[in-house]
Structures are given as C-alpha cells and as structure tokens.
CSV table of C-alpha atoms in Angstrom, one decimal:
chain,number,residue,atom,x,y,z
A,1,MET,CA,-0.2,-0.1,-0.3
A,2,LYS,CA,1.7,3.3,-0.7
A,3,SER,CA,1.5,6.1,2.1
A,4,PRO,CA,0.0,9.5,1.7
A,5,GLN,CA,1.9,12.0,-0.3
A,6,VAL,CA,2.4,15.0,1.8
A,7,VAL,CA,1.3,18.0,0.4
A,8,ARG,CA,3.4,21.4,1.5
A,9,ARG,CA,1.7,24.2,2.3
A,10,ASN,CA,4.3,26.6,1.8
A,11,TYR,CA,3.4,30.5,0.8
A,12,ALA,CA,6.0,33.6,0.2
A,13,PHE,CA,5.1,36.9,1.1
A,14,ILE,CA,7.7,39.8,-0.8
A,15,ASP,CA,8.2,42.7,-0.4
A,16,ALA,CA,7.5,43.9,-4.2
A,17,GLN,CA,9.8,47.5,-3.9
A,18,ASN,CA,13.0,45.8,-2.0
A,19,LEU,CA,13.2,42.8,-4.3
A,20,HIS,CA,12.8,45.0,-7.1
A,21,LEU,CA,15.2,47.9,-5.4
A,22,GLY,CA,17.7,45.3,-4.2
A,23,ALA,CA,17.6,42.7,-7.4
A,24,ARG,CA,18.7,46.5,-9.2
A,25,ASP,CA,21.5,47.2,-6.7
A,26,ALA,CA,23.5,44.2,-6.9
A,27,ARG,CA,22.8,44.5,-11.3
A,28,LEU,CA,20.6,40.9,-11.3
A,29,ASN,CA,18.2,41.1,-14.1
A,30,LEU,CA,15.9,39.8,-12.3
A,31,ASN,CA,13.3,37.6,-14.6
A,32,TYR,CA,10.0,37.4,-11.9
A,33,ARG,CA,8.6,34.1,-14.1
A,34,LYS,CA,12.0,32.6,-12.8
A,35,PHE,CA,11.9,33.6,-9.7
A,36,ARG,CA,8.6,32.2,-9.1
A,37,ILE,CA,9.5,29.0,-10.7
A,38,TYR,CA,12.4,28.8,-8.2
A,39,LEU,CA,9.8,29.8,-5.0
A,40,ARG,CA,7.8,26.5,-6.3
A,41,GLU,CA,10.4,24.2,-7.0
A,42,LYS,CA,13.3,24.6,-4.4
A,43,TYR,CA,10.7,26.3,-1.1
A,44,LEU,CA,7.8,24.4,-2.5
A,45,VAL,CA,5.6,27.8,-2.3
A,46,GLU,CA,2.0,27.4,-3.2
A,47,ARG,CA,1.0,31.2,-3.0
A,48,ALA,CA,3.6,33.9,-4.0
A,49,TYR,CA,1.8,37.3,-2.2
A,50,LEU,CA,3.7,40.5,-3.9
A,51,PHE,CA,3.0,43.2,-1.4
A,52,ILE,CA,3.8,46.5,-4.3
A,53,GLY,CA,2.6,49.8,-4.4
A,54,TYR,CA,-0.8,50.3,-6.6
A,55,LEU,CA,-0.2,52.9,-9.6
A,56,PRO,CA,-2.8,53.7,-11.9
A,57,ASP,CA,-0.7,53.6,-15.2
A,58,LYS,CA,0.9,50.2,-14.1
A,59,GLN,CA,-1.4,47.7,-15.5
A,60,ASP,CA,0.4,46.3,-17.8
A,61,LEU,CA,3.5,45.0,-15.0
A,62,TYR,CA,0.9,43.8,-13.1
A,63,GLY,CA,-0.7,41.7,-15.4
A,64,LEU,CA,2.4,40.3,-16.0
A,65,LEU,CA,3.4,39.4,-12.6
A,66,GLN,CA,0.2,37.7,-12.0
A,67,GLU,CA,0.5,35.8,-15.1
A,68,ALA,CA,4.1,34.9,-13.5
A,69,GLY,CA,1.9,32.9,-10.5
A,70,PHE,CA,2.4,35.8,-7.9
A,71,VAL,CA,-0.9,37.1,-6.4
A,72,LEU,CA,-0.7,40.5,-6.1
A,73,LYS,CA,-1.5,42.8,-2.6
A,74,PHE,CA,-1.7,45.9,-3.4
A,75,LYS,CA,-1.2,49.5,-1.6
A,76,PRO,CA,-2.2,52.6,-2.2
A,77,VAL,CA,1.4,54.9,-2.8
A,78,LEU,CA,0.5,58.2,-2.3
A,79,PRO,CA,2.4,61.2,-3.7
A,80,ALA,CA,6.2,62.9,-3.5
A,81,ARG,CA,6.5,65.3,-1.4
A,82,GLU,CA,8.5,68.1,-2.1
A,83,GLY,CA,12.0,66.6,-2.1
A,84,GLN,CA,10.6,63.1,-1.6
A,85,LYS,CA,9.8,60.3,-3.7
A,86,GLN,CA,6.4,58.6,-4.2
A,87,LYS,CA,5.7,56.3,-1.7
A,88,GLY,CA,3.5,53.2,-1.4
A,89,ASP,CA,4.4,52.0,2.2
A,90,ILE,CA,3.8,47.5,2.5
A,91,ASP,CA,5.6,46.5,5.5
A,92,ALA,CA,2.4,46.7,8.1
A,93,ASP,CA,0.1,45.0,5.5
A,94,LEU,CA,3.2,42.0,4.5
A,95,ALA,CA,3.8,41.6,8.2
A,96,PHE,CA,-0.4,41.5,8.8
A,97,ASN,CA,-0.6,38.8,5.9
A,98,LEU,CA,2.3,36.8,7.2
A,99,MET,CA,0.5,36.1,10.2
A,100,ARG,CA,-3.5,36.8,8.9
A,101,TYR,CA,-2.6,33.8,6.8
A,102,TYR,CA,-0.5,31.8,9.7
A,103,GLN,CA,-3.0,28.9,10.6
A,104,GLU,CA,-2.9,28.0,6.8
A,105,TYR,CA,0.5,27.5,5.6
A,106,GLU,CA,3.2,24.8,7.0
A,107,LYS,CA,6.6,27.7,6.2
A,108,ALA,CA,6.9,31.0,4.9
A,109,VAL,CA,9.4,32.4,3.1
A,110,LEU,CA,10.2,35.9,3.3
A,111,VAL,CA,11.7,37.8,0.5
A,112,THR,CA,12.8,41.4,1.6
A,113,SER,CA,16.2,42.9,2.7
A,114,ASP,CA,14.3,45.4,5.1
A,115,GLY,CA,15.3,45.2,9.2
A,116,ASP,CA,11.8,46.2,10.1
A,117,PHE,CA,10.6,42.6,9.7
A,118,ASP,CA,13.4,40.9,11.9
A,119,THR,CA,10.7,40.6,14.6
A,120,VAL,CA,8.4,38.5,12.8
A,121,THR,CA,11.1,36.2,11.5
A,122,LYS,CA,11.8,35.7,15.0
A,123,TYR,CA,8.6,35.1,16.2
A,124,LEU,CA,8.4,32.2,12.5
A,125,LYS,CA,11.9,30.6,13.6
A,126,LYS,CA,10.8,30.6,16.8
A,127,LYS,CA,7.2,28.5,16.2
A,128,ASP,CA,9.3,26.6,13.2
A,129,LYS,CA,7.5,28.2,10.8
A,130,LEU,CA,10.1,29.8,9.1
A,131,LEU,CA,11.5,28.3,5.5
A,132,ALA,CA,13.6,30.8,4.3
A,133,VAL,CA,14.5,34.7,3.8
A,134,ILE,CA,15.3,35.4,0.7
A,135,SER,CA,17.4,39.1,1.2
A,136,PRO,CA,17.7,40.9,-2.8
A,137,SER,CA,21.5,42.1,-2.1
A,138,ARG,CA,23.3,40.8,1.0
A,139,LYS,CA,25.4,43.8,1.0
A,140,LYS,CA,21.6,46.0,1.2
A,141,CYS,CA,20.9,43.5,3.7
A,142,SER,CA,19.8,44.5,6.8
A,143,ILE,CA,22.1,43.4,9.7
A,144,LEU,CA,18.9,42.9,11.8
A,145,LEU,CA,17.3,40.6,9.1
A,146,GLN,CA,20.1,38.9,8.8
A,147,ARG,CA,21.1,38.0,12.2
A,148,ALA,CA,17.4,37.1,12.6
A,149,GLY,CA,17.0,35.1,9.7
A,150,GLY,CA,20.4,33.1,11.2
A,151,ASP,CA,20.9,29.7,9.5
A,152,ALA,CA,17.6,30.5,7.1
A,153,MET,CA,19.1,33.4,5.0
A,154,GLN,CA,19.5,33.0,1.5
A,155,TYR,CA,20.9,36.3,-1.0
A,156,LEU,CA,19.6,36.0,-5.0
A,157,GLU,CA,23.0,36.8,-6.1
A,158,ASP,CA,24.0,33.6,-5.2
A,159,VAL,CA,20.7,32.3,-7.3
A,160,GLY,CA,22.5,33.3,-10.1
A,161,TYR,CA,21.1,32.0,-13.4
A,162,LYS,CA,17.9,30.0,-12.4
A,163,ILE,CA,16.0,33.4,-12.1
A,164,LEU,CA,18.0,36.0,-14.1
A,165,ASN,CA,17.6,37.2,-17.4
C-alpha cells in the first residue's frame, strides 16, 4: 500500500519594491517568471504574495506579474512630497498577512532585505514556521534581518542563472 503524499502548503511573502531595488542594486536582471518557478521548485511555494504599491499606469506590469503566478496585494501609493519620492509602504500589510494566513501555511518564505521584519522573522523561526528569508542583496541586507534569519538567510546573488533573464 502506498503511503499518502505529503502536501506542503508553503507561502511566500514578497516586498516587491525591496526585491526590485535590491536586485537592481546587485546588478541582477531578475526574471519574475523564473523567480516564481524557483520559489515553487526550491521551496514548494504554493502561493506567492507580492506586496506592491498601486499606480494606475502600471496595469501591464501587474498583468505580467499575475501571469507569472504572483498574487498581488496592493497598497495605494502616496504622492511625492517636496524633495521625496512616491511611497507605497507595504511593511505593515506584509507583516499583517504573514499572521493572517499563519494557520494556512506550513512554512513561510519572506523576500526582503528590510530590518523592520526582524521581529516577525524571529517569531516565525521560534514557531518553526520560517522556511527561508531571501534577500535580494547581501550587501544591502539589514544586519537585524540577517541576525533574525540566521541559517534561514538566502541571497539572490547565490541563485544566479535560475532567476535571471
């Protein structure tokens, strides 16, 4: 008699702006379709939530990301103030959704370099719910996040050709 196949329900929670800027700073020409496949194959990620600022003129980009297999979670982008850039701050939404879906997933993959996620990273690790923290750039990754992630830390620079155009 065959034993039943174990189905893992791993979810990824991705800081889109951090991923985009981090990959750019690391000079990685990230292919989002390949990155989604990588998440599915390497970490068995069933759902990949991409937290992204919403701009009406970016519909084509949003369509491509959805076609690649990402579930988009939008945050309104605030208009730029004098001397500042436009901002669609997704940190609280991402952390909230990590906990909102906590009972649904077996393990979480967090994609960011932002030290603001050190507390939730420590918590998920303590509860054995953290599979990986993927930072786009080793050089730009917060030391707080690196300490919290410990041996769960991964870096896009190390993945190379699997996720690049």
